[in-house]
Amino acid sequence: MPNTILHPSDFAAQSLACIYCYGEYHSLKSFEFYEVPHREIYLYFYMHNGSILLETSEETYLIETSNIAFLPYTPEIQLKSNGSTNLYFHILYLSGSIFPCFYKRYMAQALTPVLMPFSLNGFTSILSKLQSFKQVLLPKSEAYLSRLLVDLMADTIFARDIQYIHSDIPDYLVAIQKLFHEDLKANYTLDNLAHMFHVNKYKLIKEFKEYFLIPPMQYLLDLRIRKAKELLRLSDLKISQIAEKTGFSNTNYFIHLFKKKIGLSPTDFRNHQPSKLEKQ
């Protein structure tokens, strides 16, 4: 998919958080950074699948699946392959007086601009909304877009903060999170999780939401839908097979939940993706 170039008004460029370019990539072949306007630009990466190397004048960083990276653009920045296949990532080119403040806060305790958030729900929701914006923005849509970008950065900084209290998360919550990631197909319920980890289920819900921002079963559903999207993009598996692989025993129920969450049926979502030839 080619870059979507937005044209913010002079007012938006001076007074709001704005975006100049929204790039979606499935390969590093012929990759070039967007020609940045004469403004201070910040890059925001979201790696849906695969991994790449982000090289600056000082360091080289690995951005892997589900990682975010946020940093100022400089002409020295390069993206390089590390041999990963099935790449899929987005880059946002952001500008506005608020972004230097966000970046300073984001890096206050960090040694790297790369982040692995615990929950991806907020990020993917905001990124999907950004795709609906056209090249010419009306004043009202510029204000709404600015709010989306501020929400995106607030979620990003909050996710960074969560990283630093990870050691304080109860061990049983870390174990549940790991369980979800390692086996999506298992038939989890709050009752059996509470029994497995010898904890009251209402305490489990309360503490999981406190540390991971959303309730445990919602977290699991988000993981399953994210995996289903990946399989729809990158495989030729039947919808029923994808449902089974992502923990849905009933295909019709999977289709209903997927459409409710994404806004498209699994088949329509697959048909909206670039062809395999375009991804290579």
PDB file of C-alpha atoms in Angstrom:
ATOM      1  CA  MET A   1       0.000   0.000   0.000  1.00  0.00           C
ATOM      2  CA  PRO A   2       1.468   3.419  -0.924  1.00  0.00           C
ATOM      3  CA  ASN A   3       1.943   6.153   1.640  1.00  0.00           C
ATOM      4  CA  THR A   4      -1.115   8.219   2.527  1.00  0.00           C
ATOM      5  CA  ILE A   5       0.041  11.837   2.423  1.00  0.00           C
ATOM      6  CA  LEU A   6      -2.037  14.236   4.513  1.00  0.00           C
ATOM      7  CA  HIS A   7      -2.038  17.988   4.037  1.00  0.00           C
ATOM      8  CA  PRO A   8      -2.658  19.730   7.359  1.00  0.00           C
ATOM      9  CA  SER A   9      -3.737  23.364   7.251  1.00  0.00           C
ATOM     10  CA  ASP A  10      -1.409  26.111   8.484  1.00  0.00           C
ATOM     11  CA  PHE A  11      -3.515  26.351  11.634  1.00  0.00           C
ATOM     12  CA  ALA A  12      -3.190  22.620  12.340  1.00  0.00           C
ATOM     13  CA  ALA A  13       0.542  22.627  11.620  1.00  0.00           C
ATOM     14  CA  GLN A  14       1.070  25.484  14.084  1.00  0.00           C
ATOM     15  CA  SER A  15      -1.460  24.670  16.787  1.00  0.00           C
ATOM     16  CA  LEU A  16      -2.420  20.979  16.753  1.00  0.00           C
ATOM     17  CA  ALA A  17      -0.863  17.540  16.797  1.00  0.00           C
ATOM     18  CA  CYS A  18      -0.843  16.534  13.145  1.00  0.00           C
ATOM     19  CA  ILE A  19       0.293  13.812  10.802  1.00  0.00           C
ATOM     20  CA  TYR A  20       1.989  14.357   7.450  1.00  0.00           C
ATOM     21  CA  CYS A  21       2.249  10.797   6.256  1.00  0.00           C
ATOM     22  CA  TYR A  22       0.837   7.373   7.111  1.00  0.00           C
ATOM     23  CA  GLY A  23       2.869   4.517   5.638  1.00  0.00           C
ATOM     24  CA  GLU A  24       1.946   0.819   5.550  1.00  0.00           C
ATOM     25  CA  TYR A  25       4.616  -1.660   4.471  1.00  0.00           C
ATOM     26  CA  HIS A  26       4.972  -5.377   3.823  1.00  0.00           C
ATOM     27  CA  SER A  27       8.586  -5.275   2.668  1.00  0.00           C
ATOM     28  CA  LEU A  28      11.788  -3.217   2.883  1.00  0.00           C
ATOM     29  CA  LYS A  29      12.381  -3.560  -0.838  1.00  0.00           C
ATOM     30  CA  SER A  30      12.573  -0.089  -2.366  1.00  0.00           C
ATOM     31  CA  PHE A  31      11.719   1.401   1.041  1.00  0.00           C
ATOM     32  CA  GLU A  32      12.423   5.103   1.379  1.00  0.00           C
ATOM     33  CA  PHE A  33      11.441   7.491   4.119  1.00  0.00           C
ATOM     34  CA  TYR A  34       8.843  10.084   3.190  1.00  0.00           C
ATOM     35  CA  GLU A  35      10.399  13.404   2.227  1.00  0.00           C
ATOM     36  CA  VAL A  36       9.936  15.223   5.495  1.00  0.00           C
ATOM     37  CA  PRO A  37       8.659  18.839   5.370  1.00  0.00           C
ATOM     38  CA  HIS A  38      10.633  21.627   6.967  1.00  0.00           C
ATOM     39  CA  ARG A  39       9.323  20.894  10.443  1.00  0.00           C
ATOM     40  CA  GLU A  40      10.418  18.842  13.416  1.00  0.00           C
ATOM     41  CA  ILE A  41       9.069  15.357  12.685  1.00  0.00           C
ATOM     42  CA  TYR A  42       8.697  12.374  15.003  1.00  0.00           C
ATOM     43  CA  LEU A  43       8.462   8.818  13.715  1.00  0.00           C
ATOM     44  CA  TYR A  44       6.033   6.353  15.278  1.00  0.00           C
ATOM     45  CA  PHE A  45       6.486   2.709  14.275  1.00  0.00           C
ATOM     46  CA  TYR A  46       4.095  -0.140  14.954  1.00  0.00           C
ATOM     47  CA  MET A  47       5.320  -3.628  14.008  1.00  0.00           C
ATOM     48  CA  HIS A  48       2.371  -5.920  13.303  1.00  0.00           C
ATOM     49  CA  ASN A  49       4.490  -8.853  12.186  1.00  0.00           C
ATOM     50  CA  GLY A  50       8.152  -9.732  11.672  1.00  0.00           C
ATOM     51  CA  SER A  51      11.154  -7.693  12.779  1.00  0.00           C
ATOM     52  CA  ILE A  52      13.484  -5.025  11.392  1.00  0.00           C
ATOM     53  CA  LEU A  53      16.583  -3.133  12.486  1.00  0.00           C
ATOM     54  CA  LEU A  54      16.258   0.589  13.159  1.00  0.00           C
ATOM     55  CA  GLU A  55      19.661   2.212  12.783  1.00  0.00           C
ATOM     56  CA  THR A  56      20.399   5.722  14.055  1.00  0.00           C
ATOM     57  CA  SER A  57      23.693   7.598  14.091  1.00  0.00           C
ATOM     58  CA  GLU A  58      24.356   6.240  17.596  1.00  0.00           C
ATOM     59  CA  GLU A  59      22.607   2.880  18.030  1.00  0.00           C
ATOM     60  CA  THR A  60      20.868   0.023  16.260  1.00  0.00           C
ATOM     61  CA  TYR A  61      17.546  -1.151  17.693  1.00  0.00           C
ATOM     62  CA  LEU A  62      15.536  -4.290  16.972  1.00  0.00           C
ATOM     63  CA  ILE A  63      11.799  -3.718  16.428  1.00  0.00           C
ATOM     64  CA  GLU A  64       9.905  -7.005  16.704  1.00  0.00           C
ATOM     65  CA  THR A  65       6.295  -8.150  16.405  1.00  0.00           C
ATOM     66  CA  SER A  66       3.938  -5.999  18.542  1.00  0.00           C
ATOM     67  CA  ASN A  67       6.729  -3.500  19.312  1.00  0.00           C
ATOM     68  CA  ILE A  68       6.308   0.264  19.127  1.00  0.00           C
ATOM     69  CA  ALA A  69       9.116   2.737  18.472  1.00  0.00           C
ATOM     70  CA  PHE A  70       8.911   6.509  18.889  1.00  0.00           C
ATOM     71  CA  LEU A  71      11.783   8.887  18.102  1.00  0.00           C
ATOM     72  CA  PRO A  72      12.681  12.124  16.284  1.00  0.00           C
ATOM     73  CA  TYR A  73      13.350  11.823  12.573  1.00  0.00           C
ATOM     74  CA  THR A  74      16.891  12.544  11.381  1.00  0.00           C
ATOM     75  CA  PRO A  75      18.311  11.958   7.871  1.00  0.00           C
ATOM     76  CA  GLU A  76      20.718   9.383   9.330  1.00  0.00           C
ATOM     77  CA  ILE A  77      17.958   6.949  10.335  1.00  0.00           C
ATOM     78  CA  GLN A  78      17.818   3.759   8.291  1.00  0.00           C
ATOM     79  CA  LEU A  79      15.690   0.635   8.323  1.00  0.00           C
ATOM     80  CA  LYS A  80      17.538  -2.594   7.599  1.00  0.00           C
ATOM     81  CA  SER A  81      16.505  -6.207   7.230  1.00  0.00           C
ATOM     82  CA  ASN A  82      17.540  -8.801   9.776  1.00  0.00           C
ATOM     83  CA  GLY A  83      16.295 -11.661   7.619  1.00  0.00           C
ATOM     84  CA  SER A  84      12.722 -11.643   8.927  1.00  0.00           C
ATOM     85  CA  THR A  85       9.983 -12.638   6.475  1.00  0.00           C
ATOM     86  CA  ASN A  86       6.284 -11.707   6.330  1.00  0.00           C
ATOM     87  CA  LEU A  87       6.900  -8.125   7.398  1.00  0.00           C
ATOM     88  CA  TYR A  88       3.980  -5.859   8.168  1.00  0.00           C
ATOM     89  CA  PHE A  89       4.420  -2.487   9.857  1.00  0.00           C
ATOM     90  CA  HIS A  90       3.164   1.081   9.946  1.00  0.00           C
ATOM     91  CA  ILE A  91       5.065   4.358  10.223  1.00  0.00           C
ATOM     92  CA  LEU A  92       3.440   7.643  11.221  1.00  0.00           C
ATOM     93  CA  TYR A  93       5.188  10.972  10.554  1.00  0.00           C
ATOM     94  CA  LEU A  94       4.036  13.278  13.338  1.00  0.00           C
ATOM     95  CA  SER A  95       4.498  16.965  14.019  1.00  0.00           C
ATOM     96  CA  GLY A  96       3.330  19.516  16.552  1.00  0.00           C
ATOM     97  CA  SER A  97       4.619  21.467  19.533  1.00  0.00           C
ATOM     98  CA  ILE A  98       3.419  18.762  21.915  1.00  0.00           C
ATOM     99  CA  PHE A  99       5.603  15.938  20.526  1.00  0.00           C
ATOM    100  CA  PRO A 100       8.959  17.114  21.961  1.00  0.00           C
ATOM    101  CA  CYS A 101       7.279  17.092  25.394  1.00  0.00           C
ATOM    102  CA  PHE A 102       5.858  13.636  24.780  1.00  0.00           C
ATOM    103  CA  TYR A 103       9.245  12.347  23.625  1.00  0.00           C
ATOM    104  CA  LYS A 104      11.046  13.777  26.664  1.00  0.00           C
ATOM    105  CA  ARG A 105       8.490  12.099  28.937  1.00  0.00           C
ATOM    106  CA  TYR A 106       8.616   8.838  26.954  1.00  0.00           C
ATOM    107  CA  MET A 107      12.404   8.610  27.248  1.00  0.00           C
ATOM    108  CA  ALA A 108      12.669   9.918  30.820  1.00  0.00           C
ATOM    109  CA  GLN A 109      13.570   6.506  32.294  1.00  0.00           C
ATOM    110  CA  ALA A 110      14.295   4.576  29.099  1.00  0.00           C
ATOM    111  CA  LEU A 111      17.447   3.555  27.272  1.00  0.00           C
ATOM    112  CA  THR A 112      15.663   2.660  24.033  1.00  0.00           C
ATOM    113  CA  PRO A 113      12.892   4.200  21.902  1.00  0.00           C
ATOM    114  CA  VAL A 114      11.439   0.698  21.407  1.00  0.00           C
ATOM    115  CA  LEU A 115       8.551  -0.456  23.589  1.00  0.00           C
ATOM    116  CA  MET A 116       6.713  -3.767  24.007  1.00  0.00           C
ATOM    117  CA  PRO A 117       3.335  -2.802  25.505  1.00  0.00           C
ATOM    118  CA  PHE A 118       1.393  -5.267  27.647  1.00  0.00           C
ATOM    119  CA  SER A 119      -1.915  -4.467  25.968  1.00  0.00           C
ATOM    120  CA  LEU A 120      -2.336  -3.541  22.295  1.00  0.00           C
ATOM    121  CA  ASN A 121      -6.039  -2.782  22.361  1.00  0.00           C
ATOM    122  CA  GLY A 122      -5.757   1.018  22.412  1.00  0.00           C
ATOM    123  CA  PHE A 123      -2.987   1.221  19.819  1.00  0.00           C
ATOM    124  CA  THR A 124      -4.610  -0.939  17.170  1.00  0.00           C
ATOM    125  CA  SER A 125      -7.957   0.811  17.656  1.00  0.00           C
ATOM    126  CA  ILE A 126      -6.427   4.253  17.099  1.00  0.00           C
ATOM    127  CA  LEU A 127      -4.332   3.076  14.136  1.00  0.00           C
ATOM    128  CA  SER A 128      -7.429   1.646  12.452  1.00  0.00           C
ATOM    129  CA  LYS A 129      -9.211   4.996  12.853  1.00  0.00           C
ATOM    130  CA  LEU A 130      -6.272   6.835  11.295  1.00  0.00           C
ATOM    131  CA  GLN A 131      -6.695   4.811   8.101  1.00  0.00           C
ATOM    132  CA  SER A 132     -10.064   6.476   7.457  1.00  0.00           C
ATOM    133  CA  PHE A 133      -8.586   9.955   6.992  1.00  0.00           C
ATOM    134  CA  LYS A 134      -8.280  11.320   3.469  1.00  0.00           C
ATOM    135  CA  GLN A 135      -5.606  13.578   2.040  1.00  0.00           C
ATOM    136  CA  VAL A 136      -7.573  16.814   2.466  1.00  0.00           C
ATOM    137  CA  LEU A 137      -8.710  17.404   6.029  1.00  0.00           C
ATOM    138  CA  LEU A 138     -11.569  19.625   7.133  1.00  0.00           C
ATOM    139  CA  PRO A 139     -11.114  21.784  10.284  1.00  0.00           C
ATOM    140  CA  LYS A 140     -13.326  19.503  12.377  1.00  0.00           C
ATOM    141  CA  SER A 141     -11.506  16.384  11.212  1.00  0.00           C
ATOM    142  CA  GLU A 142      -8.137  18.034  11.949  1.00  0.00           C
ATOM    143  CA  ALA A 143      -9.218  18.630  15.543  1.00  0.00           C
ATOM    144  CA  TYR A 144     -10.458  15.038  15.843  1.00  0.00           C
ATOM    145  CA  LEU A 145      -7.236  13.701  14.319  1.00  0.00           C
ATOM    146  CA  SER A 146      -5.215  15.781  16.780  1.00  0.00           C
ATOM    147  CA  ARG A 147      -7.173  14.259  19.650  1.00  0.00           C
ATOM    148  CA  LEU A 148      -6.526  10.750  18.312  1.00  0.00           C
ATOM    149  CA  LEU A 149      -2.792  11.422  18.129  1.00  0.00           C
ATOM    150  CA  VAL A 150      -2.711  12.821  21.662  1.00  0.00           C
ATOM    151  CA  ASP A 151      -4.603   9.712  22.854  1.00  0.00           C
ATOM    152  CA  LEU A 152      -2.111   7.516  21.018  1.00  0.00           C
ATOM    153  CA  MET A 153       0.828   9.209  22.715  1.00  0.00           C
ATOM    154  CA  ALA A 154      -0.833   9.200  26.129  1.00  0.00           C
ATOM    155  CA  ASP A 155      -1.424   5.440  25.807  1.00  0.00           C
ATOM    156  CA  THR A 156       2.178   4.990  24.672  1.00  0.00           C
ATOM    157  CA  ILE A 157       3.618   6.859  27.645  1.00  0.00           C
ATOM    158  CA  PHE A 158       1.307   5.014  30.017  1.00  0.00           C
ATOM    159  CA  ALA A 159       2.456   1.701  28.528  1.00  0.00           C
ATOM    160  CA  ARG A 160       6.066   2.790  29.077  1.00  0.00           C
ATOM    161  CA  ASP A 161       5.294   3.598  32.702  1.00  0.00           C
ATOM    162  CA  ILE A 162       3.679   0.177  33.162  1.00  0.00           C
ATOM    163  CA  GLN A 163       6.948  -1.438  32.087  1.00  0.00           C
ATOM    164  CA  TYR A 164       8.709   0.042  35.092  1.00  0.00           C
ATOM    165  CA  ILE A 165       6.290  -1.412  37.594  1.00  0.00           C
ATOM    166  CA  HIS A 166       6.298  -4.846  35.947  1.00  0.00           C
ATOM    167  CA  SER A 167       8.335  -6.240  38.809  1.00  0.00           C
ATOM    168  CA  ASP A 168       5.475  -5.285  41.127  1.00  0.00           C
ATOM    169  CA  ILE A 169       2.875  -7.293  39.214  1.00  0.00           C
ATOM    170  CA  PRO A 170       1.754 -10.345  41.208  1.00  0.00           C
ATOM    171  CA  ASP A 171       3.379 -13.512  39.905  1.00  0.00           C
ATOM    172  CA  TYR A 172       0.035 -15.189  39.226  1.00  0.00           C
ATOM    173  CA  LEU A 173      -0.975 -12.366  36.838  1.00  0.00           C
ATOM    174  CA  VAL A 174       2.292 -12.661  34.928  1.00  0.00           C
ATOM    175  CA  ALA A 175       1.680 -16.427  34.725  1.00  0.00           C
ATOM    176  CA  ILE A 176      -1.852 -15.902  33.377  1.00  0.00           C
ATOM    177  CA  GLN A 177      -0.613 -13.436  30.784  1.00  0.00           C
ATOM    178  CA  LYS A 178       2.062 -15.920  29.682  1.00  0.00           C
ATOM    179  CA  LEU A 179      -0.534 -18.695  29.542  1.00  0.00           C
ATOM    180  CA  PHE A 180      -2.741 -16.630  27.223  1.00  0.00           C
ATOM    181  CA  HIS A 181       0.147 -15.837  24.878  1.00  0.00           C
ATOM    182  CA  GLU A 182       1.448 -19.403  24.724  1.00  0.00           C
ATOM    183  CA  ASP A 183      -1.849 -21.249  24.205  1.00  0.00           C
ATOM    184  CA  LEU A 184      -4.696 -19.315  22.599  1.00  0.00           C
ATOM    185  CA  LYS A 185      -6.707 -22.464  21.921  1.00  0.00           C
ATOM    186  CA  ALA A 186      -7.312 -23.493  25.528  1.00  0.00           C
ATOM    187  CA  ASN A 187     -10.837 -23.114  26.905  1.00  0.00           C
ATOM    188  CA  TYR A 188     -10.158 -20.583  29.663  1.00  0.00           C
ATOM    189  CA  THR A 189     -12.823 -19.367  32.078  1.00  0.00           C
ATOM    190  CA  LEU A 190     -12.512 -17.012  35.017  1.00  0.00           C
ATOM    191  CA  ASP A 191     -13.545 -19.819  37.358  1.00  0.00           C
ATOM    192  CA  ASN A 192     -10.875 -22.256  36.179  1.00  0.00           C
ATOM    193  CA  LEU A 193      -8.187 -19.560  36.160  1.00  0.00           C
ATOM    194  CA  ALA A 194      -9.133 -18.566  39.704  1.00  0.00           C
ATOM    195  CA  HIS A 195      -9.043 -22.218  40.762  1.00  0.00           C
ATOM    196  CA  MET A 196      -5.731 -22.832  38.990  1.00  0.00           C
ATOM    197  CA  PHE A 197      -4.015 -19.903  40.726  1.00  0.00           C
ATOM    198  CA  HIS A 198      -5.858 -20.146  44.077  1.00  0.00           C
ATOM    199  CA  VAL A 199      -7.304 -16.648  43.951  1.00  0.00           C
ATOM    200  CA  ASN A 200     -10.794 -15.157  44.175  1.00  0.00           C
ATOM    201  CA  LYS A 201     -12.015 -14.498  40.615  1.00  0.00           C
ATOM    202  CA  TYR A 202     -13.218 -10.980  41.477  1.00  0.00           C
ATOM    203  CA  LYS A 203      -9.775 -10.160  42.819  1.00  0.00           C
ATOM    204  CA  LEU A 204      -8.292 -11.659  39.637  1.00  0.00           C
ATOM    205  CA  ILE A 205     -10.435  -9.389  37.447  1.00  0.00           C
ATOM    206  CA  LYS A 206      -9.701  -6.287  39.534  1.00  0.00           C
ATOM    207  CA  GLU A 207      -5.920  -6.800  39.678  1.00  0.00           C
ATOM    208  CA  PHE A 208      -5.583  -7.900  36.048  1.00  0.00           C
ATOM    209  CA  LYS A 209      -7.384  -4.759  34.916  1.00  0.00           C
ATOM    210  CA  GLU A 210      -5.262  -2.635  37.241  1.00  0.00           C
ATOM    211  CA  TYR A 211      -2.008  -3.841  35.694  1.00  0.00           C
ATOM    212  CA  PHE A 212      -2.996  -4.694  32.101  1.00  0.00           C
ATOM    213  CA  LEU A 213      -5.665  -2.005  31.616  1.00  0.00           C
ATOM    214  CA  ILE A 214      -8.448  -4.358  30.477  1.00  0.00           C
ATOM    215  CA  PRO A 215     -10.176  -7.413  32.049  1.00  0.00           C
ATOM    216  CA  PRO A 216      -8.521 -10.819  31.523  1.00  0.00           C
ATOM    217  CA  MET A 217     -11.078 -12.288  29.124  1.00  0.00           C
ATOM    218  CA  GLN A 218     -11.053  -9.111  27.036  1.00  0.00           C
ATOM    219  CA  TYR A 219      -7.257  -9.329  26.929  1.00  0.00           C
ATOM    220  CA  LEU A 220      -7.525 -12.913  25.698  1.00  0.00           C
ATOM    221  CA  LEU A 221     -10.131 -11.988  23.087  1.00  0.00           C
ATOM    222  CA  ASP A 222      -7.896  -9.190  21.776  1.00  0.00           C
ATOM    223  CA  LEU A 223      -5.020 -11.667  21.441  1.00  0.00           C
ATOM    224  CA  ARG A 224      -7.222 -14.136  19.576  1.00  0.00           C
ATOM    225  CA  ILE A 225      -8.555 -11.507  17.179  1.00  0.00           C
ATOM    226  CA  ARG A 226      -5.030 -10.173  16.575  1.00  0.00           C
ATOM    227  CA  LYS A 227      -3.802 -13.690  15.764  1.00  0.00           C
ATOM    228  CA  ALA A 228      -6.809 -14.245  13.499  1.00  0.00           C
ATOM    229  CA  LYS A 229      -5.983 -11.040  11.592  1.00  0.00           C
ATOM    230  CA  GLU A 230      -2.411 -12.221  11.170  1.00  0.00           C
ATOM    231  CA  LEU A 231      -3.552 -15.608   9.803  1.00  0.00           C
ATOM    232  CA  LEU A 232      -6.036 -13.938   7.461  1.00  0.00           C
ATOM    233  CA  ARG A 233      -3.280 -11.711   6.083  1.00  0.00           C
ATOM    234  CA  LEU A 234      -0.500 -14.255   5.847  1.00  0.00           C
ATOM    235  CA  SER A 235      -2.110 -17.656   5.223  1.00  0.00           C
ATOM    236  CA  ASP A 236      -4.611 -19.380   2.964  1.00  0.00           C
ATOM    237  CA  LEU A 237      -6.278 -21.242   5.831  1.00  0.00           C
ATOM    238  CA  LYS A 238     -10.053 -21.575   5.728  1.00  0.00           C
ATOM    239  CA  ILE A 239     -12.065 -19.362   8.081  1.00  0.00           C
ATOM    240  CA  SER A 240     -13.082 -22.443  10.089  1.00  0.00           C
ATOM    241  CA  GLN A 241      -9.415 -23.449  10.480  1.00  0.00           C
ATOM    242  CA  ILE A 242      -8.472 -19.950  11.651  1.00  0.00           C
ATOM    243  CA  ALA A 243     -11.341 -19.987  14.130  1.00  0.00           C
ATOM    244  CA  GLU A 244     -10.076 -23.285  15.546  1.00  0.00           C
ATOM    245  CA  LYS A 245      -6.451 -22.120  15.726  1.00  0.00           C
ATOM    246  CA  THR A 246      -7.440 -18.999  17.660  1.00  0.00           C
ATOM    247  CA  GLY A 247      -9.597 -20.710  20.265  1.00  0.00           C
ATOM    248  CA  PHE A 248     -13.091 -20.417  18.781  1.00  0.00           C
ATOM    249  CA  SER A 249     -14.904 -23.754  18.678  1.00  0.00           C
ATOM    250  CA  ASN A 250     -17.850 -22.244  16.782  1.00  0.00           C
ATOM    251  CA  THR A 251     -17.011 -20.656  13.406  1.00  0.00           C
ATOM    252  CA  ASN A 252     -20.192 -18.561  13.251  1.00  0.00           C
ATOM    253  CA  TYR A 253     -19.473 -17.152  16.712  1.00  0.00           C
ATOM    254  CA  PHE A 254     -15.921 -16.314  15.584  1.00  0.00           C
ATOM    255  CA  ILE A 255     -17.263 -14.503  12.497  1.00  0.00           C
ATOM    256  CA  HIS A 256     -19.763 -12.562  14.653  1.00  0.00           C
ATOM    257  CA  LEU A 257     -17.109 -11.455  17.169  1.00  0.00           C
ATOM    258  CA  PHE A 258     -14.550 -10.616  14.480  1.00  0.00           C
ATOM    259  CA  LYS A 259     -17.028  -8.392  12.616  1.00  0.00           C
ATOM    260  CA  LYS A 260     -18.124  -6.724  15.858  1.00  0.00           C
ATOM    261  CA  LYS A 261     -14.504  -5.998  16.795  1.00  0.00           C
ATOM    262  CA  ILE A 262     -12.997  -5.096  13.406  1.00  0.00           C
ATOM    263  CA  GLY A 263     -16.004  -3.857  11.456  1.00  0.00           C
ATOM    264  CA  LEU A 264     -15.488  -6.396   8.652  1.00  0.00           C
ATOM    265  CA  SER A 265     -16.195 -10.093   8.354  1.00  0.00           C
ATOM    266  CA  PRO A 266     -13.063 -12.298   8.256  1.00  0.00           C
ATOM    267  CA  THR A 267     -13.579 -12.848   4.510  1.00  0.00           C
ATOM    268  CA  ASP A 268     -13.969  -9.123   3.792  1.00  0.00           C
ATOM    269  CA  PHE A 269     -10.935  -8.357   5.953  1.00  0.00           C
ATOM    270  CA  ARG A 270      -8.854 -10.871   3.968  1.00  0.00           C
ATOM    271  CA  ASN A 271     -10.095  -9.453   0.656  1.00  0.00           C
ATOM    272  CA  HIS A 272      -9.035  -5.941   1.709  1.00  0.00           C
ATOM    273  CA  GLN A 273      -5.414  -7.054   2.192  1.00  0.00           C
ATOM    274  CA  PRO A 274      -2.698  -6.622  -0.468  1.00  0.00           C
ATOM    275  CA  SER A 275      -2.116  -9.682  -2.597  1.00  0.00           C
ATOM    276  CA  LYS A 276       0.766 -12.006  -1.725  1.00  0.00           C
ATOM    277  CA  LEU A 277       2.605 -10.655  -4.764  1.00  0.00           C
ATOM    278  CA  GLU A 278       2.365  -7.103  -3.411  1.00  0.00           C
ATOM    279  CA  LYS A 279       3.660  -8.255   0.003  1.00  0.00           C
ATOM    280  CA  GLN A 280       6.820  -9.790  -1.462  1.00  0.00           C
TER     281      GLN A 280
END
